PDB file of C-alpha atoms in Angstrom:
ATOM      1  CA  THR A1188       5.950 -27.446  60.545  1.00  0.00           C
ATOM      2  CA  VAL A1189       9.129 -25.443  61.069  1.00  0.00           C
ATOM      3  CA  THR A1190      10.201 -22.188  59.427  1.00  0.00           C
ATOM      4  CA  GLY A1191      13.853 -21.228  59.221  1.00  0.00           C
ATOM      5  CA  THR A1192      15.123 -17.738  58.483  1.00  0.00           C
ATOM      6  CA  GLY A1193      18.373 -17.347  56.580  1.00  0.00           C
ATOM      7  CA  LYS A1194      20.405 -14.163  56.740  1.00  0.00           C
ATOM      8  CA  VAL A1195      23.570 -13.336  54.821  1.00  0.00           C
ATOM      9  CA  SER A1196      25.580 -10.177  54.183  1.00  0.00           C
ATOM     10  CA  VAL A1197      27.162  -9.739  50.762  1.00  0.00           C
ATOM     11  CA  LYS A1198      29.979  -7.391  49.799  1.00  0.00           C
ATOM     12  CA  PRO A1199      29.075  -5.336  46.682  1.00  0.00           C
ATOM     13  CA  ASP A1200      31.172  -6.078  43.612  1.00  0.00           C
ATOM     14  CA  LEU A1201      29.062  -4.286  40.980  1.00  0.00           C
ATOM     15  CA  ILE A1202      28.124  -0.664  40.269  1.00  0.00           C
ATOM     16  CA  VAL A1203      24.729  -0.009  38.673  1.00  0.00           C
ATOM     17  CA  LEU A1204      23.982   3.382  37.127  1.00  0.00           C
ATOM     18  CA  THR A1205      20.495   4.340  35.965  1.00  0.00           C
ATOM     19  CA  PHE A1206      20.146   7.405  33.744  1.00  0.00           C
ATOM     20  CA  GLY A1207      16.778   9.020  33.046  1.00  0.00           C
ATOM     21  CA  ILE A1208      16.225  11.292  30.053  1.00  0.00           C
ATOM     22  CA  GLU A1209      13.134  13.313  29.119  1.00  0.00           C
ATOM     23  CA  SER A1210      12.653  14.923  25.709  1.00  0.00           C
ATOM     24  CA  THR A1211       9.680  17.237  25.029  1.00  0.00           C
ATOM     25  CA  ASP A1212       8.357  19.097  21.983  1.00  0.00           C
ATOM     26  CA  PHE A1213       5.019  20.027  20.387  1.00  0.00           C
ATOM     27  CA  ASP A1214       5.884  17.999  17.310  1.00  0.00           C
ATOM     28  CA  TYR A1215       6.004  14.191  17.599  1.00  0.00           C
ATOM     29  CA  GLU A1216       8.819  13.718  15.098  1.00  0.00           C
ATOM     30  CA  LYS A1217      10.856  16.470  16.758  1.00  0.00           C
ATOM     31  CA  THR A1218      10.362  14.803  20.140  1.00  0.00           C
ATOM     32  CA  MET A1219      11.671  11.500  18.771  1.00  0.00           C
ATOM     33  CA  GLU A1220      14.588  13.317  17.155  1.00  0.00           C
ATOM     34  CA  LEU A1221      15.507  14.936  20.479  1.00  0.00           C
ATOM     35  CA  ALA A1222      15.200  11.595  22.269  1.00  0.00           C
ATOM     36  CA  THR A1223      17.491   9.881  19.762  1.00  0.00           C
ATOM     37  CA  LYS A1224      20.038  12.691  19.965  1.00  0.00           C
ATOM     38  CA  ALA A1225      20.071  12.577  23.789  1.00  0.00           C
ATOM     39  CA  ILE A1226      20.706   8.833  23.878  1.00  0.00           C
ATOM     40  CA  THR A1227      23.401   9.123  21.221  1.00  0.00           C
ATOM     41  CA  GLU A1228      25.207  11.832  23.207  1.00  0.00           C
ATOM     42  CA  LEU A1229      24.852   9.920  26.486  1.00  0.00           C
ATOM     43  CA  THR A1230      26.271   6.786  24.882  1.00  0.00           C
ATOM     44  CA  ALA A1231      29.183   8.745  23.386  1.00  0.00           C
ATOM     45  CA  ALA A1232      29.984  10.250  26.811  1.00  0.00           C
ATOM     46  CA  VAL A1233      30.017   6.804  28.440  1.00  0.00           C
ATOM     47  CA  GLU A1234      32.193   5.394  25.650  1.00  0.00           C
ATOM     48  CA  SER A1235      34.679   8.231  26.141  1.00  0.00           C
ATOM     49  CA  ALA A1236      35.136   6.989  29.719  1.00  0.00           C
ATOM     50  CA  GLY A1237      36.280   3.623  28.384  1.00  0.00           C
ATOM     51  CA  ILE A1238      33.055   1.594  28.551  1.00  0.00           C
ATOM     52  CA  GLU A1239      31.686  -0.408  25.635  1.00  0.00           C
ATOM     53  CA  LYS A1240      28.495   0.801  23.991  1.00  0.00           C
ATOM     54  CA  ASP A1241      26.827  -2.617  24.347  1.00  0.00           C
ATOM     55  CA  LYS A1242      26.793  -2.289  28.132  1.00  0.00           C
ATOM     56  CA  MET A1243      24.180   0.468  27.893  1.00  0.00           C
ATOM     57  CA  LYS A1244      20.757  -1.204  28.282  1.00  0.00           C
ATOM     58  CA  THR A1245      17.378   0.497  27.802  1.00  0.00           C
ATOM     59  CA  THR A1246      15.053  -0.396  30.676  1.00  0.00           C
ATOM     60  CA  ARG A1247      12.184   1.963  29.819  1.00  0.00           C
ATOM     61  CA  PHE A1248      10.970   3.800  26.716  1.00  0.00           C
ATOM     62  CA  HIS A1249       7.697   5.676  27.064  1.00  0.00           C
ATOM     63  CA  ILE A1250       6.180   8.450  24.964  1.00  0.00           C
ATOM     64  CA  GLN A1251       3.007  10.236  25.954  1.00  0.00           C
ATOM     65  CA  THR A1252       0.975  13.336  25.196  1.00  0.00           C
ATOM     66  CA  GLN A1253       1.009  16.195  27.695  1.00  0.00           C
ATOM     67  CA  TYR A1254      -1.892  18.503  28.544  1.00  0.00           C
ATOM     68  CA  GLU A1255      -2.167  21.584  30.727  1.00  0.00           C
ATOM     69  CA  SER A1256      -5.180  23.106  32.467  1.00  0.00           C
ATOM     70  CA  ILE A1257      -6.214  26.641  31.441  1.00  0.00           C
ATOM     71  CA  ARG A1258      -9.221  28.842  32.119  1.00  0.00           C
ATOM     72  CA  ASP A1259     -11.474  29.786  29.223  1.00  0.00           C
ATOM     73  CA  GLU A1260     -13.408  33.035  28.817  1.00  0.00           C
ATOM     74  CA  GLN A1261     -16.107  31.740  31.161  1.00  0.00           C
ATOM     75  CA  ASN A1262     -13.451  30.999  33.802  1.00  0.00           C
ATOM     76  CA  ASN A1263     -13.860  27.252  33.364  1.00  0.00           C
ATOM     77  CA  PHE A1264     -10.899  24.927  33.257  1.00  0.00           C
ATOM     78  CA  GLN A1265     -10.069  23.382  29.907  1.00  0.00           C
ATOM     79  CA  GLN A1266      -7.405  20.880  28.852  1.00  0.00           C
ATOM     80  CA  ARG A1267      -4.960  22.187  26.244  1.00  0.00           C
ATOM     81  CA  PHE A1268      -2.434  20.112  24.355  1.00  0.00           C
ATOM     82  CA  ALA A1269       1.121  20.856  25.629  1.00  0.00           C
ATOM     83  CA  GLY A1270       3.234  18.554  23.468  1.00  0.00           C
ATOM     84  CA  TYR A1271       4.812  15.119  23.565  1.00  0.00           C
ATOM     85  CA  THR A1272       7.223  13.773  26.190  1.00  0.00           C
ATOM     86  CA  CYS A1273       9.542  10.826  25.637  1.00  0.00           C
ATOM     87  CA  VAL A1274      10.958   9.225  28.786  1.00  0.00           C
ATOM     88  CA  GLN A1275      13.928   6.878  28.535  1.00  0.00           C
ATOM     89  CA  ASP A1276      15.756   4.988  31.291  1.00  0.00           C
ATOM     90  CA  VAL A1277      19.154   3.473  30.543  1.00  0.00           C
ATOM     91  CA  LYS A1278      21.055   1.097  32.838  1.00  0.00           C
ATOM     92  CA  LEU A1279      24.820   0.702  32.936  1.00  0.00           C
ATOM     93  CA  GLU A1280      26.615  -1.975  34.996  1.00  0.00           C
ATOM     94  CA  PHE A1281      30.332  -2.502  35.524  1.00  0.00           C
ATOM     95  CA  ASP A1282      32.690  -4.061  38.074  1.00  0.00           C
ATOM     96  CA  PHE A1283      33.099  -2.165  41.334  1.00  0.00           C
ATOM     97  CA  ASP A1284      35.604   0.589  40.532  1.00  0.00           C
ATOM     98  CA  THR A1285      35.136   4.038  42.061  1.00  0.00           C
ATOM     99  CA  HIS A1286      37.768   5.539  39.756  1.00  0.00           C
ATOM    100  CA  LEU A1287      35.836   4.362  36.700  1.00  0.00           C
ATOM    101  CA  LEU A1288      32.626   5.616  38.307  1.00  0.00           C
ATOM    102  CA  GLY A1289      34.187   9.067  38.573  1.00  0.00           C
ATOM    103  CA  LYS A1290      35.271   8.981  34.932  1.00  0.00           C
ATOM    104  CA  VAL A1291      31.775   8.055  33.748  1.00  0.00           C
ATOM    105  CA  LEU A1292      30.065  10.737  35.818  1.00  0.00           C
ATOM    106  CA  SER A1293      32.570  13.366  34.697  1.00  0.00           C
ATOM    107  CA  ALA A1294      32.091  12.448  31.039  1.00  0.00           C
ATOM    108  CA  VAL A1295      28.304  12.703  31.371  1.00  0.00           C
ATOM    109  CA  ALA A1296      28.552  16.006  33.267  1.00  0.00           C
ATOM    110  CA  GLU A1297      30.714  17.498  30.523  1.00  0.00           C
ATOM    111  CA  SER A1298      28.301  16.414  27.778  1.00  0.00           C
ATOM    112  CA  THR A1299      25.217  18.292  26.581  1.00  0.00           C
ATOM    113  CA  VAL A1300      22.884  15.704  28.117  1.00  0.00           C
ATOM    114  CA  HIS A1301      21.175  16.428  31.443  1.00  0.00           C
ATOM    115  CA  PRO A1302      19.948  13.054  32.732  1.00  0.00           C
ATOM    116  CA  THR A1303      18.701  12.172  36.176  1.00  0.00           C
ATOM    117  CA  LEU A1304      21.060   9.745  37.894  1.00  0.00           C
ATOM    118  CA  GLN A1305      20.775   6.888  40.349  1.00  0.00           C
ATOM    119  CA  VAL A1306      23.831   4.997  41.639  1.00  0.00           C
ATOM    120  CA  ASN A1307      23.522   1.611  43.343  1.00  0.00           C
ATOM    121  CA  PHE A1308      26.056  -0.933  44.579  1.00  0.00           C
ATOM    122  CA  SER A1309      25.064  -4.525  43.854  1.00  0.00           C
ATOM    123  CA  VAL A1310      26.435  -8.038  43.162  1.00  0.00           C
ATOM    124  CA  LYS A1311      27.363  -9.810  39.926  1.00  0.00           C
ATOM    125  CA  ASP A1312      26.113 -13.275  40.968  1.00  0.00           C
ATOM    126  CA  PRO A1313      22.667 -12.990  42.615  1.00  0.00           C
ATOM    127  CA  GLU A1314      22.037 -16.720  42.146  1.00  0.00           C
ATOM    128  CA  LYS A1315      24.921 -17.558  44.486  1.00  0.00           C
ATOM    129  CA  VAL A1316      23.488 -15.154  47.061  1.00  0.00           C
ATOM    130  CA  GLN A1317      20.123 -16.896  46.746  1.00  0.00           C
ATOM    131  CA  ALA A1318      21.759 -20.301  47.270  1.00  0.00           C
ATOM    132  CA  ASP A1319      23.673 -19.088  50.337  1.00  0.00           C
ATOM    133  CA  VAL A1320      20.619 -17.566  52.028  1.00  0.00           C
ATOM    134  CA  LEU A1321      18.480 -20.660  51.360  1.00  0.00           C
ATOM    135  CA  GLN A1322      21.185 -22.891  52.831  1.00  0.00           C
ATOM    136  CA  ALA A1323      21.317 -20.674  55.913  1.00  0.00           C
ATOM    137  CA  ALA A1324      17.520 -20.840  56.266  1.00  0.00           C
ATOM    138  CA  THR A1325      17.584 -24.632  55.924  1.00  0.00           C
ATOM    139  CA  GLN A1326      20.230 -24.996  58.633  1.00  0.00           C
ATOM    140  CA  THR A1327      18.195 -22.784  60.978  1.00  0.00           C
ATOM    141  CA  ALA A1328      15.042 -24.828  60.366  1.00  0.00           C
ATOM    142  CA  ARG A1329      16.939 -28.074  60.966  1.00  0.00           C
ATOM    143  CA  LYS A1330      18.241 -26.807  64.318  1.00  0.00           C
ATOM    144  CA  LYS A1331      14.751 -25.709  65.379  1.00  0.00           C
ATOM    145  CA  ALA A1332      13.281 -29.085  64.427  1.00  0.00           C
ATOM    146  CA  ALA A1333      15.985 -30.925  66.398  1.00  0.00           C
ATOM    147  CA  ILE A1334      15.314 -28.856  69.516  1.00  0.00           C
ATOM    148  CA  LEU A1335      11.527 -29.302  69.309  1.00  0.00           C
ATOM    149  CA  THR A1336      11.568 -33.040  68.670  1.00  0.00           C
ATOM    150  CA  GLU A1337      14.077 -33.672  71.425  1.00  0.00           C
ATOM    151  CA  ALA A1338      11.998 -31.668  73.884  1.00  0.00           C
ATOM    152  CA  ALA A1339       8.859 -33.556  72.854  1.00  0.00           C
ATOM    153  CA  GLY A1340      10.527 -36.977  73.040  1.00  0.00           C
ATOM    154  CA  VAL A1341       9.912 -37.813  69.381  1.00  0.00           C
ATOM    155  CA  THR A1342      12.073 -38.165  66.264  1.00  0.00           C
ATOM    156  CA  LEU A1343      11.863 -36.639  62.800  1.00  0.00           C
ATOM    157  CA  GLY A1344      10.261 -38.719  60.075  1.00  0.00           C
ATOM    158  CA  GLU A1345       9.553 -38.355  56.364  1.00  0.00           C
ATOM    159  CA  LEU A1346       9.862 -34.949  54.717  1.00  0.00           C
ATOM    160  CA  ILE A1347       6.489 -33.927  53.296  1.00  0.00           C
ATOM    161  CA  SER A1348       7.155 -30.531  51.686  1.00  0.00           C
ATOM    162  CA  ILE A1349       9.477 -27.544  51.445  1.00  0.00           C
ATOM    163  CA  ASN A1350       8.004 -24.108  50.813  1.00  0.00           C
ATOM    164  CA  TYR A1351       9.671 -20.784  50.166  1.00  0.00           C
ATOM    165  CA  ASN A1352       8.853 -17.643  48.237  1.00  0.00           C
ATOM    166  CA  TRP A1353      11.952 -16.146  46.678  1.00  0.00           C
ATOM    167  CA  ASN A1354      10.750 -12.785  45.396  1.00  0.00           C
ATOM    168  CA  ALA A1355      14.160 -11.793  43.986  1.00  0.00           C
ATOM    169  CA  PRO A1356      14.382  -8.295  45.493  1.00  0.00           C
ATOM    170  CA  PRO A1357      16.993  -5.899  44.089  1.00  0.00           C
ATOM    171  CA  LEU A1358      20.283  -6.719  45.797  1.00  0.00           C
ATOM    172  CA  PHE A1359      21.453  -3.189  46.553  1.00  0.00           C
ATOM    173  CA  SER A1360      23.682  -1.884  49.316  1.00  0.00           C
ATOM    174  CA  PRO A1361      21.957   0.528  51.737  1.00  0.00           C
ATOM    175  CA  THR A1362      24.772   3.002  51.038  1.00  0.00           C
ATOM    176  CA  GLU A1363      23.393   6.040  49.182  1.00  0.00           C
ATOM    177  CA  PHE A1364      25.376   7.954  46.589  1.00  0.00           C
ATOM    178  CA  HIS A1365      24.254  11.491  45.763  1.00  0.00           C
ATOM    179  CA  ARG A1366      25.758  14.396  43.884  1.00  0.00           C
ATOM    180  CA  GLU A1367      23.861  17.651  43.989  1.00  0.00           C
ATOM    181  CA  SER A1368      25.101  19.359  40.832  1.00  0.00           C
ATOM    182  CA  ARG A1369      26.736  18.784  37.471  1.00  0.00           C
ATOM    183  CA  MET A1370      29.865  20.508  38.773  1.00  0.00           C
ATOM    184  CA  MET A1371      30.102  17.933  41.573  1.00  0.00           C
ATOM    185  CA  MET A1372      29.531  15.139  39.046  1.00  0.00           C
ATOM    186  CA  ALA A1373      32.553  16.368  37.119  1.00  0.00           C
ATOM    187  CA  LYS A1374      34.876  15.567  40.030  1.00  0.00           C
ATOM    188  CA  ASP A1375      36.551  12.217  40.543  1.00  0.00           C
ATOM    189  CA  SER A1376      34.839   9.893  43.029  1.00  0.00           C
ATOM    190  CA  PRO A1377      36.669   9.170  46.282  1.00  0.00           C
ATOM    191  CA  GLU A1378      37.516   5.652  47.361  1.00  0.00           C
ATOM    192  CA  MET A1379      34.386   4.104  48.851  1.00  0.00           C
ATOM    193  CA  ASN A1380      33.570   1.026  50.889  1.00  0.00           C
ATOM    194  CA  PRO A1381      29.773   0.578  50.684  1.00  0.00           C
ATOM    195  CA  ASP A1382      27.883  -1.326  53.359  1.00  0.00           C
ATOM    196  CA  ASP A1383      27.328  -5.019  52.777  1.00  0.00           C
ATOM    197  CA  ILE A1384      24.001  -6.019  51.244  1.00  0.00           C
ATOM    198  CA  PRO A1385      21.686  -7.663  53.806  1.00  0.00           C
ATOM    199  CA  VAL A1386      19.621 -10.546  52.423  1.00  0.00           C
ATOM    200  CA  LYS A1387      16.953 -12.514  54.321  1.00  0.00           C
ATOM    201  CA  GLU A1388      14.707 -15.406  53.299  1.00  0.00           C
ATOM    202  CA  ASN A1389      12.303 -17.815  55.020  1.00  0.00           C
ATOM    203  CA  VAL A1390      11.932 -21.521  54.236  1.00  0.00           C
ATOM    204  CA  THR A1391       9.189 -23.720  55.723  1.00  0.00           C
ATOM    205  CA  PHE A1392       9.601 -27.480  56.146  1.00  0.00           C
ATOM    206  CA  ILE A1393       6.779 -29.900  56.926  1.00  0.00           C
ATOM    207  CA  ARG A1394       7.864 -33.312  58.249  1.00  0.00           C
ATOM    208  CA  LYS A1395       6.231 -36.247  59.914  1.00  0.00           C
ATOM    209  CA  ILE A1396       7.278 -37.175  63.413  1.00  0.00           C
ATOM    210  CA  LYS A1397       7.770 -40.610  64.938  1.00  0.00           C
ATOM    211  CA  GLY A1398       6.697 -41.466  68.444  1.00  0.00           C
ATOM    212  CA  ALA A1399       3.974 -40.212  70.756  1.00  0.00           C
ATOM    213  CA  TYR A1400       4.381 -36.955  72.646  1.00  0.00           C
ATOM    214  CA  LYS A1401       4.618 -37.557  76.377  1.00  0.00           C
ATOM    215  CA  SER A1402       3.853 -34.638  78.616  1.00  0.00           C
ATOM    216  CA  ASP A1403       4.998 -34.241  82.205  1.00  0.00           C
ATOM    217  CA  ARG A1404       1.361 -34.340  83.257  1.00  0.00           C
ATOM    218  CA  ASN A1405      -0.608 -37.586  83.718  1.00  0.00           C
TER     219      ASN A1405
END
């Protein structure tokens, strides 16, 4: 049984923006109206930067009731209805282009929407990255097996099984992108060269061996 570890570094070629919007009101229908208006304005801002509407993807839509704790006349805490909150997350992906990133952020900053923002640098073809890291892990395992069998005076036989657990983690660069205010968002983004994305995976091979192990001891 031999486990090989594959490691590759991938240059980001994709920008991923995640916008978060919260809309709150005591009336359910008003809350939904505010939520719809916010998404419409966010989409219009992104379109004004030159990006197609269809690239905006909703990744979360959640509406819930809100309550607050108050003290009654006997000084006991009671739960009081505080309205409805609609939470929406929207993802936007486009080819790595810091100039376009600046245009999008500026357009959103100049709109009436006030979303939270997360910027990540990723890759367009994660399947190729997976293939590369598995190949690297396989080569490492093969080298280990060759060293061990040679040292033991045996040879590799039939392959019994291959095991790996690809958990498909988010392929994001460790480079962090933060802007502290809407005024800073409204400025063009400088040229950036994010760190490569480190990817690691283990693959375990089980093979039979041919020959009897001969130790140096009698």
